[in-house]
Amino acid sequence: EVQLVESGGGLVQAGGALRLSCAASGFTFGNYWMIWVRQAPGKGLEWVANIKQDGSERYYVDSVRGRFTISRDNAKNSLYLQMNSLRAEDTAVYYCTRGGYSVWGQGTLVTVSS
Amino acid sequence: DIVMTQSPDSLAVSLGERATINCKSSQSVLYSSNNKNYLAWYQQKPGQPPKLLIYWASTRDSGVPDRFSGSGSGTDFTLTVSGLQAEDVAVYYCQQYYNTPHTFGQGTKLEIK
């Protein structure tokens, strides 16, 4: 079964850091771009970042560039999002999704307290 | 960044009737070299991740009922739900994947009248 499972969310103070993980199974992880998308409580979807199959290209939305870093470990079938200098407006459910957007995890909630 | 604007923000339709949701991009998402529109539609129900319905503006993803259809090109797109069923109540999003960031519309809430 094709599956993505996020972990690492939680409550953190503003200015703090958190590292999200996404474990992939059921498909050849290294063949796909991978993406992080977030959704603030009661709000719409916001694309956050993506990373190429070999990690050689990474793109970010302006609001997180310089604070967040997307990375991957193809040997571990895992995607990561290192989030530094967190702000209240980063509070959201963070989803990982596979290139093509046909496979999504259930999400992990990040809450940043001010 | 490409701005995606959906209309309406919410919509109430009777069971069995047709629902139409519009999406407009601030610049064309049609890639001339392959004549494909880099536009997708998603359905999201409460407490669930988004579900891909349509990609390339009009291609249904595997397993998506044929009452869902997408149309349009360039900057103007439409998602049509024909013969609305109770399980279609959800928020629907369009998304462009022509340029990063792959921006989403603000969402359209579809309800039963």
JSON list of C-alpha atoms in Angstrom, two decimals:
[
{"chain": "A", "resi": 1, "resn": "GLU", "atom": "CA", "xyz": [0.00, 0.00, 0.00]},
{"chain": "A", "resi": 2, "resn": "VAL", "atom": "CA", "xyz": [1.28, 3.41, -0.95]},
{"chain": "A", "resi": 3, "resn": "GLN", "atom": "CA", "xyz": [1.56, 5.46, 2.23]},
{"chain": "A", "resi": 4, "resn": "LEU", "atom": "CA", "xyz": [2.99, 8.65, 3.69]},
{"chain": "A", "resi": 5, "resn": "VAL", "atom": "CA", "xyz": [3.13, 9.13, 7.46]},
{"chain": "A", "resi": 6, "resn": "GLU", "atom": "CA", "xyz": [4.12, 12.45, 9.00]},
{"chain": "A", "resi": 7, "resn": "SER", "atom": "CA", "xyz": [5.49, 12.89, 12.50]},
{"chain": "A", "resi": 8, "resn": "GLY", "atom": "CA", "xyz": [7.28, 15.45, 14.64]},
{"chain": "A", "resi": 9, "resn": "GLY", "atom": "CA", "xyz": [4.55, 18.02, 15.13]},
{"chain": "A", "resi": 10, "resn": "GLY", "atom": "CA", "xyz": [3.77, 19.55, 18.50]},
{"chain": "A", "resi": 11, "resn": "LEU", "atom": "CA", "xyz": [3.64, 22.70, 20.58]},
{"chain": "A", "resi": 12, "resn": "VAL", "atom": "CA", "xyz": [6.60, 25.06, 20.39]},
{"chain": "A", "resi": 13, "resn": "GLN", "atom": "CA", "xyz": [7.21, 28.62, 21.49]},
{"chain": "A", "resi": 14, "resn": "ALA", "atom": "CA", "xyz": [7.67, 31.40, 18.99]},
{"chain": "A", "resi": 15, "resn": "GLY", "atom": "CA", "xyz": [11.29, 31.58, 17.92]},
{"chain": "A", "resi": 16, "resn": "GLY", "atom": "CA", "xyz": [11.76, 27.87, 18.49]},
{"chain": "A", "resi": 17, "resn": "ALA", "atom": "CA", "xyz": [12.48, 25.03, 16.11]},
{"chain": "A", "resi": 18, "resn": "LEU", "atom": "CA", "xyz": [10.90, 21.77, 15.07]},
{"chain": "A", "resi": 19, "resn": "ARG", "atom": "CA", "xyz": [11.78, 19.01, 12.62]},
{"chain": "A", "resi": 20, "resn": "LEU", "atom": "CA", "xyz": [9.03, 17.21, 10.77]},
{"chain": "A", "resi": 21, "resn": "SER", "atom": "CA", "xyz": [9.49, 13.80, 9.18]},
{"chain": "A", "resi": 22, "resn": "CYS", "atom": "CA", "xyz": [7.52, 11.96, 6.54]},
{"chain": "A", "resi": 23, "resn": "ALA", "atom": "CA", "xyz": [8.00, 8.22, 6.13]},
{"chain": "A", "resi": 24, "resn": "ALA", "atom": "CA", "xyz": [7.16, 6.81, 2.72]},
{"chain": "A", "resi": 25, "resn": "SER", "atom": "CA", "xyz": [6.28, 3.24, 1.86]},
{"chain": "A", "resi": 26, "resn": "GLY", "atom": "CA", "xyz": [4.77, 1.23, -0.97]},
{"chain": "A", "resi": 27, "resn": "PHE", "atom": "CA", "xyz": [6.52, 3.08, -3.79]},
{"chain": "A", "resi": 28, "resn": "THR", "atom": "CA", "xyz": [10.02, 3.93, -5.01]},
{"chain": "A", "resi": 29, "resn": "PHE", "atom": "CA", "xyz": [10.59, 7.09, -2.98]},
{"chain": "A", "resi": 30, "resn": "GLY", "atom": "CA", "xyz": [13.68, 8.17, -4.88]},
{"chain": "A", "resi": 31, "resn": "ASN", "atom": "CA", "xyz": [11.73, 8.42, -8.14]},
{"chain": "A", "resi": 32, "resn": "TYR", "atom": "CA", "xyz": [9.52, 11.31, -7.01]},
{"chain": "A", "resi": 33, "resn": "TRP", "atom": "CA", "xyz": [9.66, 14.97, -6.20]},
{"chain": "A", "resi": 34, "resn": "MET", "atom": "CA", "xyz": [8.31, 15.45, -2.68]},
{"chain": "A", "resi": 35, "resn": "ILE", "atom": "CA", "xyz": [6.38, 18.38, -1.29]},
{"chain": "A", "resi": 36, "resn": "TRP", "atom": "CA", "xyz": [5.22, 19.91, 1.99]},
{"chain": "A", "resi": 37, "resn": "VAL", "atom": "CA", "xyz": [1.82, 21.65, 2.08]},
{"chain": "A", "resi": 38, "resn": "ARG", "atom": "CA", "xyz": [0.30, 23.25, 5.18]},
{"chain": "A", "resi": 39, "resn": "GLN", "atom": "CA", "xyz": [-3.15, 24.28, 6.32]},
{"chain": "A", "resi": 40, "resn": "ALA", "atom": "CA", "xyz": [-3.74, 26.74, 9.14]},
{"chain": "A", "resi": 41, "resn": "PRO", "atom": "CA", "xyz": [-6.76, 25.95, 11.35]},
{"chain": "A", "resi": 42, "resn": "GLY", "atom": "CA", "xyz": [-9.95, 26.66, 9.42]},
{"chain": "A", "resi": 43, "resn": "LYS", "atom": "CA", "xyz": [-8.00, 28.05, 6.45]},
{"chain": "A", "resi": 44, "resn": "GLY", "atom": "CA", "xyz": [-7.02, 26.96, 2.97]},
{"chain": "A", "resi": 45, "resn": "LEU", "atom": "CA", "xyz": [-4.06, 25.04, 1.63]},
{"chain": "A", "resi": 46, "resn": "GLU", "atom": "CA", "xyz": [-0.63, 26.65, 1.33]},
{"chain": "A", "resi": 47, "resn": "TRP", "atom": "CA", "xyz": [2.22, 25.11, -0.64]},
{"chain": "A", "resi": 48, "resn": "VAL", "atom": "CA", "xyz": [5.39, 25.29, 1.45]},
{"chain": "A", "resi": 49, "resn": "ALA", "atom": "CA", "xyz": [8.34, 23.64, -0.31]},
{"chain": "A", "resi": 50, "resn": "ASN", "atom": "CA", "xyz": [9.41, 20.88, -2.66]},
{"chain": "A", "resi": 51, "resn": "ILE", "atom": "CA", "xyz": [12.54, 18.89, -3.38]},
{"chain": "A", "resi": 52, "resn": "LYS", "atom": "CA", "xyz": [13.75, 17.05, -6.45]},
{"chain": "A", "resi": 53, "resn": "GLN", "atom": "CA", "xyz": [14.37, 13.32, -6.50]},
{"chain": "A", "resi": 54, "resn": "ASP", "atom": "CA", "xyz": [18.11, 13.65, -5.79]},
{"chain": "A", "resi": 55, "resn": "GLY", "atom": "CA", "xyz": [17.82, 16.70, -3.56]},
{"chain": "A", "resi": 56, "resn": "SER", "atom": "CA", "xyz": [19.61, 18.91, -6.10]},
{"chain": "A", "resi": 57, "resn": "GLU", "atom": "CA", "xyz": [16.72, 21.39, -6.41]},
{"chain": "A", "resi": 58, "resn": "ARG", "atom": "CA", "xyz": [14.61, 22.84, -3.62]},
{"chain": "A", "resi": 59, "resn": "TYR", "atom": "CA", "xyz": [12.00, 25.58, -3.77]},
{"chain": "A", "resi": 60, "resn": "TYR", "atom": "CA", "xyz": [10.20, 27.47, -1.01]},
{"chain": "A", "resi": 61, "resn": "VAL", "atom": "CA", "xyz": [7.29, 29.82, -0.62]},
{"chain": "A", "resi": 62, "resn": "ASP", "atom": "CA", "xyz": [8.51, 33.31, 0.29]},
{"chain": "A", "resi": 63, "resn": "SER", "atom": "CA", "xyz": [7.02, 33.22, 3.79]},
{"chain": "A", "resi": 64, "resn": "VAL", "atom": "CA", "xyz": [9.32, 30.36, 4.91]},
{"chain": "A", "resi": 65, "resn": "ARG", "atom": "CA", "xyz": [12.43, 30.89, 2.79]},
{"chain": "A", "resi": 66, "resn": "GLY", "atom": "CA", "xyz": [15.48, 31.29, 5.01]},
{"chain": "A", "resi": 67, "resn": "ARG", "atom": "CA", "xyz": [13.70, 29.74, 8.01]},
{"chain": "A", "resi": 68, "resn": "PHE", "atom": "CA", "xyz": [12.63, 26.31, 6.75]},
{"chain": "A", "resi": 69, "resn": "THR", "atom": "CA", "xyz": [14.78, 23.66, 5.06]},
{"chain": "A", "resi": 70, "resn": "ILE", "atom": "CA", "xyz": [13.39, 20.72, 3.13]},
{"chain": "A", "resi": 71, "resn": "SER", "atom": "CA", "xyz": [15.57, 17.62, 2.82]},
{"chain": "A", "resi": 72, "resn": "ARG", "atom": "CA", "xyz": [15.30, 13.93, 2.07]},
{"chain": "A", "resi": 73, "resn": "ASP", "atom": "CA", "xyz": [17.09, 10.65, 2.69]},
{"chain": "A", "resi": 74, "resn": "ASN", "atom": "CA", "xyz": [16.30, 8.26, -0.14]},
{"chain": "A", "resi": 75, "resn": "ALA", "atom": "CA", "xyz": [18.02, 5.39, 1.66]},
{"chain": "A", "resi": 76, "resn": "LYS", "atom": "CA", "xyz": [15.56, 5.81, 4.52]},
{"chain": "A", "resi": 77, "resn": "ASN", "atom": "CA", "xyz": [12.55, 6.64, 2.31]},
{"chain": "A", "resi": 78, "resn": "SER", "atom": "CA", "xyz": [12.10, 9.79, 4.34]},
{"chain": "A", "resi": 79, "resn": "LEU", "atom": "CA", "xyz": [11.32, 13.46, 3.78]},
{"chain": "A", "resi": 80, "resn": "TYR", "atom": "CA", "xyz": [12.07, 16.17, 6.34]},
{"chain": "A", "resi": 81, "resn": "LEU", "atom": "CA", "xyz": [11.20, 19.78, 7.08]},
{"chain": "A", "resi": 82, "resn": "GLN", "atom": "CA", "xyz": [13.46, 21.63, 9.49]},
{"chain": "A", "resi": 83, "resn": "MET", "atom": "CA", "xyz": [11.56, 24.64, 10.78]},
{"chain": "A", "resi": 84, "resn": "ASN", "atom": "CA", "xyz": [13.50, 27.37, 12.59]},
{"chain": "A", "resi": 85, "resn": "SER", "atom": "CA", "xyz": [12.52, 30.79, 13.94]},
{"chain": "A", "resi": 86, "resn": "LEU", "atom": "CA", "xyz": [8.92, 29.66, 14.16]},
{"chain": "A", "resi": 87, "resn": "ARG", "atom": "CA", "xyz": [6.14, 32.22, 14.24]},
{"chain": "A", "resi": 88, "resn": "ALA", "atom": "CA", "xyz": [2.52, 32.08, 15.35]},
{"chain": "A", "resi": 89, "resn": "GLU", "atom": "CA", "xyz": [1.47, 32.19, 11.69]},
{"chain": "A", "resi": 90, "resn": "ASP", "atom": "CA", "xyz": [3.30, 28.90, 11.07]},
{"chain": "A", "resi": 91, "resn": "THR", "atom": "CA", "xyz": [0.64, 27.15, 13.15]},
{"chain": "A", "resi": 92, "resn": "ALA", "atom": "CA", "xyz": [-0.91, 24.59, 10.81]},
{"chain": "A", "resi": 93, "resn": "VAL", "atom": "CA", "xyz": [-1.34, 20.97, 9.88]},
{"chain": "A", "resi": 94, "resn": "TYR", "atom": "CA", "xyz": [1.63, 20.05, 7.72]},
{"chain": "A", "resi": 95, "resn": "TYR", "atom": "CA", "xyz": [1.09, 17.47, 5.00]},
{"chain": "A", "resi": 96, "resn": "CYS", "atom": "CA", "xyz": [3.69, 15.71, 2.93]},
{"chain": "A", "resi": 97, "resn": "THR", "atom": "CA", "xyz": [2.67, 14.72, -0.56]},
{"chain": "A", "resi": 98, "resn": "ARG", "atom": "CA", "xyz": [4.26, 12.95, -3.46]},
{"chain": "A", "resi": 99, "resn": "GLY", "atom": "CA", "xyz": [5.03, 14.61, -6.77]},
{"chain": "A", "resi": 100, "resn": "GLY", "atom": "CA", "xyz": [1.82, 14.60, -8.79]},
{"chain": "A", "resi": 101, "resn": "TYR", "atom": "CA", "xyz": [-0.14, 15.24, -5.60]},
{"chain": "A", "resi": 102, "resn": "SER", "atom": "CA", "xyz": [-2.05, 11.95, -5.79]},
{"chain": "A", "resi": 103, "resn": "VAL", "atom": "CA", "xyz": [-0.69, 10.61, -2.48]},
{"chain": "A", "resi": 104, "resn": "TRP", "atom": "CA", "xyz": [-0.94, 12.56, 0.80]},
{"chain": "A", "resi": 105, "resn": "GLY", "atom": "CA", "xyz": [-0.19, 11.82, 4.41]},
{"chain": "A", "resi": 106, "resn": "GLN", "atom": "CA", "xyz": [-2.71, 12.47, 7.18]},
{"chain": "A", "resi": 107, "resn": "GLY", "atom": "CA", "xyz": [-0.74, 15.47, 8.41]},
{"chain": "A", "resi": 108, "resn": "THR", "atom": "CA", "xyz": [0.95, 16.54, 11.63]},
{"chain": "A", "resi": 109, "resn": "LEU", "atom": "CA", "xyz": [-0.14, 19.56, 13.66]},
{"chain": "A", "resi": 110, "resn": "VAL", "atom": "CA", "xyz": [2.36, 22.25, 14.54]},
{"chain": "A", "resi": 111, "resn": "THR", "atom": "CA", "xyz": [1.26, 24.83, 17.09]},
{"chain": "A", "resi": 112, "resn": "VAL", "atom": "CA", "xyz": [3.43, 27.87, 17.74]},
{"chain": "A", "resi": 113, "resn": "SER", "atom": "CA", "xyz": [2.57, 29.77, 20.88]},
{"chain": "A", "resi": 114, "resn": "SER", "atom": "CA", "xyz": [3.31, 33.45, 21.13]},
{"chain": "B", "resi": 1, "resn": "ASP", "atom": "CA", "xyz": [3.74, 34.13, -7.72]},
{"chain": "B", "resi": 2, "resn": "ILE", "atom": "CA", "xyz": [0.65, 33.03, -9.65]},
{"chain": "B", "resi": 3, "resn": "VAL", "atom": "CA", "xyz": [-2.52, 33.99, -7.79]},
{"chain": "B", "resi": 4, "resn": "MET", "atom": "CA", "xyz": [-5.43, 31.57, -8.04]},
{"chain": "B", "resi": 5, "resn": "THR", "atom": "CA", "xyz": [-8.92, 32.98, -7.42]},
{"chain": "B", "resi": 6, "resn": "GLN", "atom": "CA", "xyz": [-11.94, 30.74, -7.05]},
{"chain": "B", "resi": 7, "resn": "SER", "atom": "CA", "xyz": [-15.60, 31.66, -7.28]},
{"chain": "B", "resi": 8, "resn": "PRO", "atom": "CA", "xyz": [-17.89, 31.43, -5.53]},
{"chain": "B", "resi": 9, "resn": "ASP", "atom": "CA", "xyz": [-16.53, 31.06, -1.99]},
{"chain": "B", "resi": 10, "resn": "SER", "atom": "CA", "xyz": [-19.50, 28.85, -1.13]},
{"chain": "B", "resi": 11, "resn": "LEU", "atom": "CA", "xyz": [-22.21, 27.12, -3.06]},
{"chain": "B", "resi": 12, "resn": "ALA", "atom": "CA", "xyz": [-25.42, 25.27, -2.12]},
{"chain": "B", "resi": 13, "resn": "VAL", "atom": "CA", "xyz": [-26.87, 22.88, -4.69]},
{"chain": "B", "resi": 14, "resn": "SER", "atom": "CA", "xyz": [-29.76, 20.42, -4.53]},
{"chain": "B", "resi": 15, "resn": "LEU", "atom": "CA", "xyz": [-29.10, 16.71, -4.63]},
{"chain": "B", "resi": 16, "resn": "GLY", "atom": "CA", "xyz": [-28.94, 15.48, -8.21]},
{"chain": "B", "resi": 17, "resn": "GLU", "atom": "CA", "xyz": [-28.29, 18.94, -9.61]},
{"chain": "B", "resi": 18, "resn": "ARG", "atom": "CA", "xyz": [-25.10, 20.38, -11.11]},
{"chain": "B", "resi": 19, "resn": "ALA", "atom": "CA", "xyz": [-22.47, 22.35, -9.19]},
{"chain": "B", "resi": 20, "resn": "THR", "atom": "CA", "xyz": [-20.01, 24.59, -11.01]},
{"chain": "B", "resi": 21, "resn": "ILE", "atom": "CA", "xyz": [-16.88, 26.04, -9.45]},
{"chain": "B", "resi": 22, "resn": "ASN", "atom": "CA", "xyz": [-14.66, 28.51, -11.25]},
{"chain": "B", "resi": 23, "resn": "CYS", "atom": "CA", "xyz": [-10.94, 29.15, -10.93]},
{"chain": "B", "resi": 24, "resn": "LYS", "atom": "CA", "xyz": [-8.96, 31.97, -12.49]},
{"chain": "B", "resi": 25, "resn": "SER", "atom": "CA", "xyz": [-5.17, 32.25, -12.56]},
{"chain": "B", "resi": 26, "resn": "SER", "atom": "CA", "xyz": [-3.31, 35.56, -12.64]},
{"chain": "B", "resi": 27, "resn": "GLN", "atom": "CA", "xyz": [-1.27, 34.33, -15.61]},
{"chain": "B", "resi": 28, "resn": "SER", "atom": "CA", "xyz": [-1.63, 31.52, -18.09]},
{"chain": "B", "resi": 29, "resn": "VAL", "atom": "CA", "xyz": [-0.80, 28.03, -16.85]},
{"chain": "B", "resi": 30, "resn": "LEU", "atom": "CA", "xyz": [-0.82, 26.60, -20.37]},
{"chain": "B", "resi": 31, "resn": "TYR", "atom": "CA", "xyz": [2.62, 25.34, -21.34]},
{"chain": "B", "resi": 32, "resn": "SER", "atom": "CA", "xyz": [2.89, 25.87, -25.08]},
{"chain": "B", "resi": 33, "resn": "SER", "atom": "CA", "xyz": [5.51, 23.20, -25.74]},
{"chain": "B", "resi": 34, "resn": "ASN", "atom": "CA", "xyz": [3.17, 20.36, -24.71]},
{"chain": "B", "resi": 35, "resn": "ASN", "atom": "CA", "xyz": [-0.20, 22.17, -24.85]},
{"chain": "B", "resi": 36, "resn": "LYS", "atom": "CA", "xyz": [-0.99, 21.13, -21.29]},
{"chain": "B", "resi": 37, "resn": "ASN", "atom": "CA", "xyz": [-2.64, 23.22, -18.62]},
{"chain": "B", "resi": 38, "resn": "TYR", "atom": "CA", "xyz": [-0.83, 22.80, -15.30]},
{"chain": "B", "resi": 39, "resn": "LEU", "atom": "CA", "xyz": [-4.00, 22.95, -13.26]},
{"chain": "B", "resi": 40, "resn": "ALA", "atom": "CA", "xyz": [-5.40, 20.50, -10.69]},
{"chain": "B", "resi": 41, "resn": "TRP", "atom": "CA", "xyz": [-8.57, 20.21, -8.61]},
{"chain": "B", "resi": 42, "resn": "TYR", "atom": "CA", "xyz": [-8.85, 18.73, -5.11]},
{"chain": "B", "resi": 43, "resn": "GLN", "atom": "CA", "xyz": [-11.63, 17.73, -2.76]},
{"chain": "B", "resi": 44, "resn": "GLN", "atom": "CA", "xyz": [-11.14, 18.03, 0.99]},
{"chain": "B", "resi": 45, "resn": "LYS", "atom": "CA", "xyz": [-13.51, 16.72, 3.62]},
{"chain": "B", "resi": 46, "resn": "PRO", "atom": "CA", "xyz": [-13.23, 17.71, 7.30]},
{"chain": "B", "resi": 47, "resn": "GLY", "atom": "CA", "xyz": [-10.34, 16.08, 9.11]},
{"chain": "B", "resi": 48, "resn": "GLN", "atom": "CA", "xyz": [-8.95, 14.57, 5.92]},
{"chain": "B", "resi": 49, "resn": "PRO", "atom": "CA", "xyz": [-6.09, 15.47, 3.60]},
{"chain": "B", "resi": 50, "resn": "PRO", "atom": "CA", "xyz": [-6.93, 16.78, 0.15]},
{"chain": "B", "resi": 51, "resn": "LYS", "atom": "CA", "xyz": [-7.83, 14.26, -2.52]},
{"chain": "B", "resi": 52, "resn": "LEU", "atom": "CA", "xyz": [-6.70, 14.79, -6.09]},
{"chain": "B", "resi": 53, "resn": "LEU", "atom": "CA", "xyz": [-9.68, 14.80, -8.45]},
{"chain": "B", "resi": 54, "resn": "ILE", "atom": "CA", "xyz": [-8.44, 16.30, -11.72]},
{"chain": "B", "resi": 55, "resn": "TYR", "atom": "CA", "xyz": [-5.03, 17.07, -13.21]},
{"chain": "B", "resi": 56, "resn": "TRP", "atom": "CA", "xyz": [-3.96, 18.62, -16.53]},
{"chain": "B", "resi": 57, "resn": "ALA", "atom": "CA", "xyz": [-7.20, 20.62, -16.07]},
{"chain": "B", "resi": 58, "resn": "SER", "atom": "CA", "xyz": [-9.44, 17.83, -17.36]},
{"chain": "B", "resi": 59, "resn": "THR", "atom": "CA", "xyz": [-7.96, 14.39, -16.59]},
{"chain": "B", "resi": 60, "resn": "ARG", "atom": "CA", "xyz": [-9.68, 12.52, -13.77]},
{"chain": "B", "resi": 61, "resn": "ASP", "atom": "CA", "xyz": [-7.41, 10.77, -11.30]},
{"chain": "B", "resi": 62, "resn": "SER", "atom": "CA", "xyz": [-7.81, 7.03, -10.90]},
{"chain": "B", "resi": 63, "resn": "GLY", "atom": "CA", "xyz": [-11.05, 6.06, -9.19]},
{"chain": "B", "resi": 64, "resn": "VAL", "atom": "CA", "xyz": [-12.66, 9.49, -9.36]},
{"chain": "B", "resi": 65, "resn": "PRO", "atom": "CA", "xyz": [-16.34, 9.23, -10.40]},
{"chain": "B", "resi": 66, "resn": "ASP", "atom": "CA", "xyz": [-17.15, 10.53, -13.84]},
{"chain": "B", "resi": 67, "resn": "ARG", "atom": "CA", "xyz": [-19.65, 13.02, -12.41]},
{"chain": "B", "resi": 68, "resn": "PHE", "atom": "CA", "xyz": [-16.56, 15.15, -11.71]},
{"chain": "B", "resi": 69, "resn": "SER", "atom": "CA", "xyz": [-15.24, 16.95, -14.77]},
{"chain": "B", "resi": 70, "resn": "GLY", "atom": "CA", "xyz": [-12.76, 19.73, -15.41]},
{"chain": "B", "resi": 71, "resn": "SER", "atom": "CA", "xyz": [-12.54, 22.16, -18.28]},
{"chain": "B", "resi": 72, "resn": "GLY", "atom": "CA", "xyz": [-10.87, 25.37, -19.36]},
{"chain": "B", "resi": 73, "resn": "SER", "atom": "CA", "xyz": [-7.55, 26.56, -20.64]},
{"chain": "B", "resi": 74, "resn": "GLY", "atom": "CA", "xyz": [-5.06, 29.35, -20.16]},
{"chain": "B", "resi": 75, "resn": "THR", "atom": "CA", "xyz": [-6.34, 31.34, -17.20]},
{"chain": "B", "resi": 76, "resn": "ASP", "atom": "CA", "xyz": [-9.96, 30.23, -16.76]},
{"chain": "B", "resi": 77, "resn": "PHE", "atom": "CA", "xyz": [-11.02, 26.84, -15.47]},
{"chain": "B", "resi": 78, "resn": "THR", "atom": "CA", "xyz": [-14.15, 25.10, -14.22]},
{"chain": "B", "resi": 79, "resn": "LEU", "atom": "CA", "xyz": [-14.87, 22.09, -12.05]},
{"chain": "B", "resi": 80, "resn": "THR", "atom": "CA", "xyz": [-18.33, 20.62, -12.63]},
{"chain": "B", "resi": 81, "resn": "VAL", "atom": "CA", "xyz": [-20.02, 18.11, -10.36]},
{"chain": "B", "resi": 82, "resn": "SER", "atom": "CA", "xyz": [-22.94, 16.62, -12.25]},
{"chain": "B", "resi": 83, "resn": "GLY", "atom": "CA", "xyz": [-25.68, 14.88, -10.30]},
{"chain": "B", "resi": 84, "resn": "LEU", "atom": "CA", "xyz": [-24.59, 16.07, -6.86]},
{"chain": "B", "resi": 85, "resn": "GLN", "atom": "CA", "xyz": [-24.51, 13.38, -4.19]},
{"chain": "B", "resi": 86, "resn": "ALA", "atom": "CA", "xyz": [-24.45, 13.80, -0.43]},
{"chain": "B", "resi": 87, "resn": "GLU", "atom": "CA", "xyz": [-20.85, 12.56, -0.21]},
{"chain": "B", "resi": 88, "resn": "ASP", "atom": "CA", "xyz": [-19.72, 15.41, -2.48]},
{"chain": "B", "resi": 89, "resn": "VAL", "atom": "CA", "xyz": [-20.13, 17.91, 0.37]},
{"chain": "B", "resi": 90, "resn": "ALA", "atom": "CA", "xyz": [-16.60, 19.22, 0.83]},
{"chain": "B", "resi": 91, "resn": "VAL", "atom": "CA", "xyz": [-14.27, 22.11, 0.14]},
{"chain": "B", "resi": 92, "resn": "TYR", "atom": "CA", "xyz": [-12.82, 22.16, -3.36]},
{"chain": "B", "resi": 93, "resn": "TYR", "atom": "CA", "xyz": [-9.49, 23.73, -4.30]},
{"chain": "B", "resi": 94, "resn": "CYS", "atom": "CA", "xyz": [-7.81, 24.49, -7.59]},
{"chain": "B", "resi": 95, "resn": "GLN", "atom": "CA", "xyz": [-4.01, 24.55, -7.82]},
{"chain": "B", "resi": 96, "resn": "GLN", "atom": "CA", "xyz": [-1.52, 25.56, -10.47]},
{"chain": "B", "resi": 97, "resn": "TYR", "atom": "CA", "xyz": [1.70, 23.60, -10.83]},
{"chain": "B", "resi": 98, "resn": "TYR", "atom": "CA", "xyz": [3.08, 25.65, -13.72]},
{"chain": "B", "resi": 99, "resn": "ASN", "atom": "CA", "xyz": [5.47, 27.61, -11.49]},
{"chain": "B", "resi": 100, "resn": "THR", "atom": "CA", "xyz": [6.73, 27.27, -7.95]},
{"chain": "B", "resi": 101, "resn": "PRO", "atom": "CA", "xyz": [5.23, 27.99, -5.51]},
{"chain": "B", "resi": 102, "resn": "HIS", "atom": "CA", "xyz": [2.41, 25.73, -6.67]},
{"chain": "B", "resi": 103, "resn": "THR", "atom": "CA", "xyz": [-0.30, 28.01, -5.39]},
{"chain": "B", "resi": 104, "resn": "PHE", "atom": "CA", "xyz": [-3.84, 27.02, -4.42]},
{"chain": "B", "resi": 105, "resn": "GLY", "atom": "CA", "xyz": [-7.10, 28.88, -4.73]},
{"chain": "B", "resi": 106, "resn": "GLN", "atom": "CA", "xyz": [-8.80, 29.95, -1.51]},
{"chain": "B", "resi": 107, "resn": "GLY", "atom": "CA", "xyz": [-11.31, 27.09, -1.67]},
{"chain": "B", "resi": 108, "resn": "THR", "atom": "CA", "xyz": [-15.02, 26.74, -2.42]},
{"chain": "B", "resi": 109, "resn": "LYS", "atom": "CA", "xyz": [-17.33, 25.17, 0.12]},
{"chain": "B", "resi": 110, "resn": "LEU", "atom": "CA", "xyz": [-19.97, 22.98, -1.51]},
{"chain": "B", "resi": 111, "resn": "GLU", "atom": "CA", "xyz": [-23.10, 22.20, 0.48]},
{"chain": "B", "resi": 112, "resn": "ILE", "atom": "CA", "xyz": [-26.47, 20.62, -0.09]},
{"chain": "B", "resi": 113, "resn": "LYS", "atom": "CA", "xyz": [-29.44, 22.97, -0.53]}
]
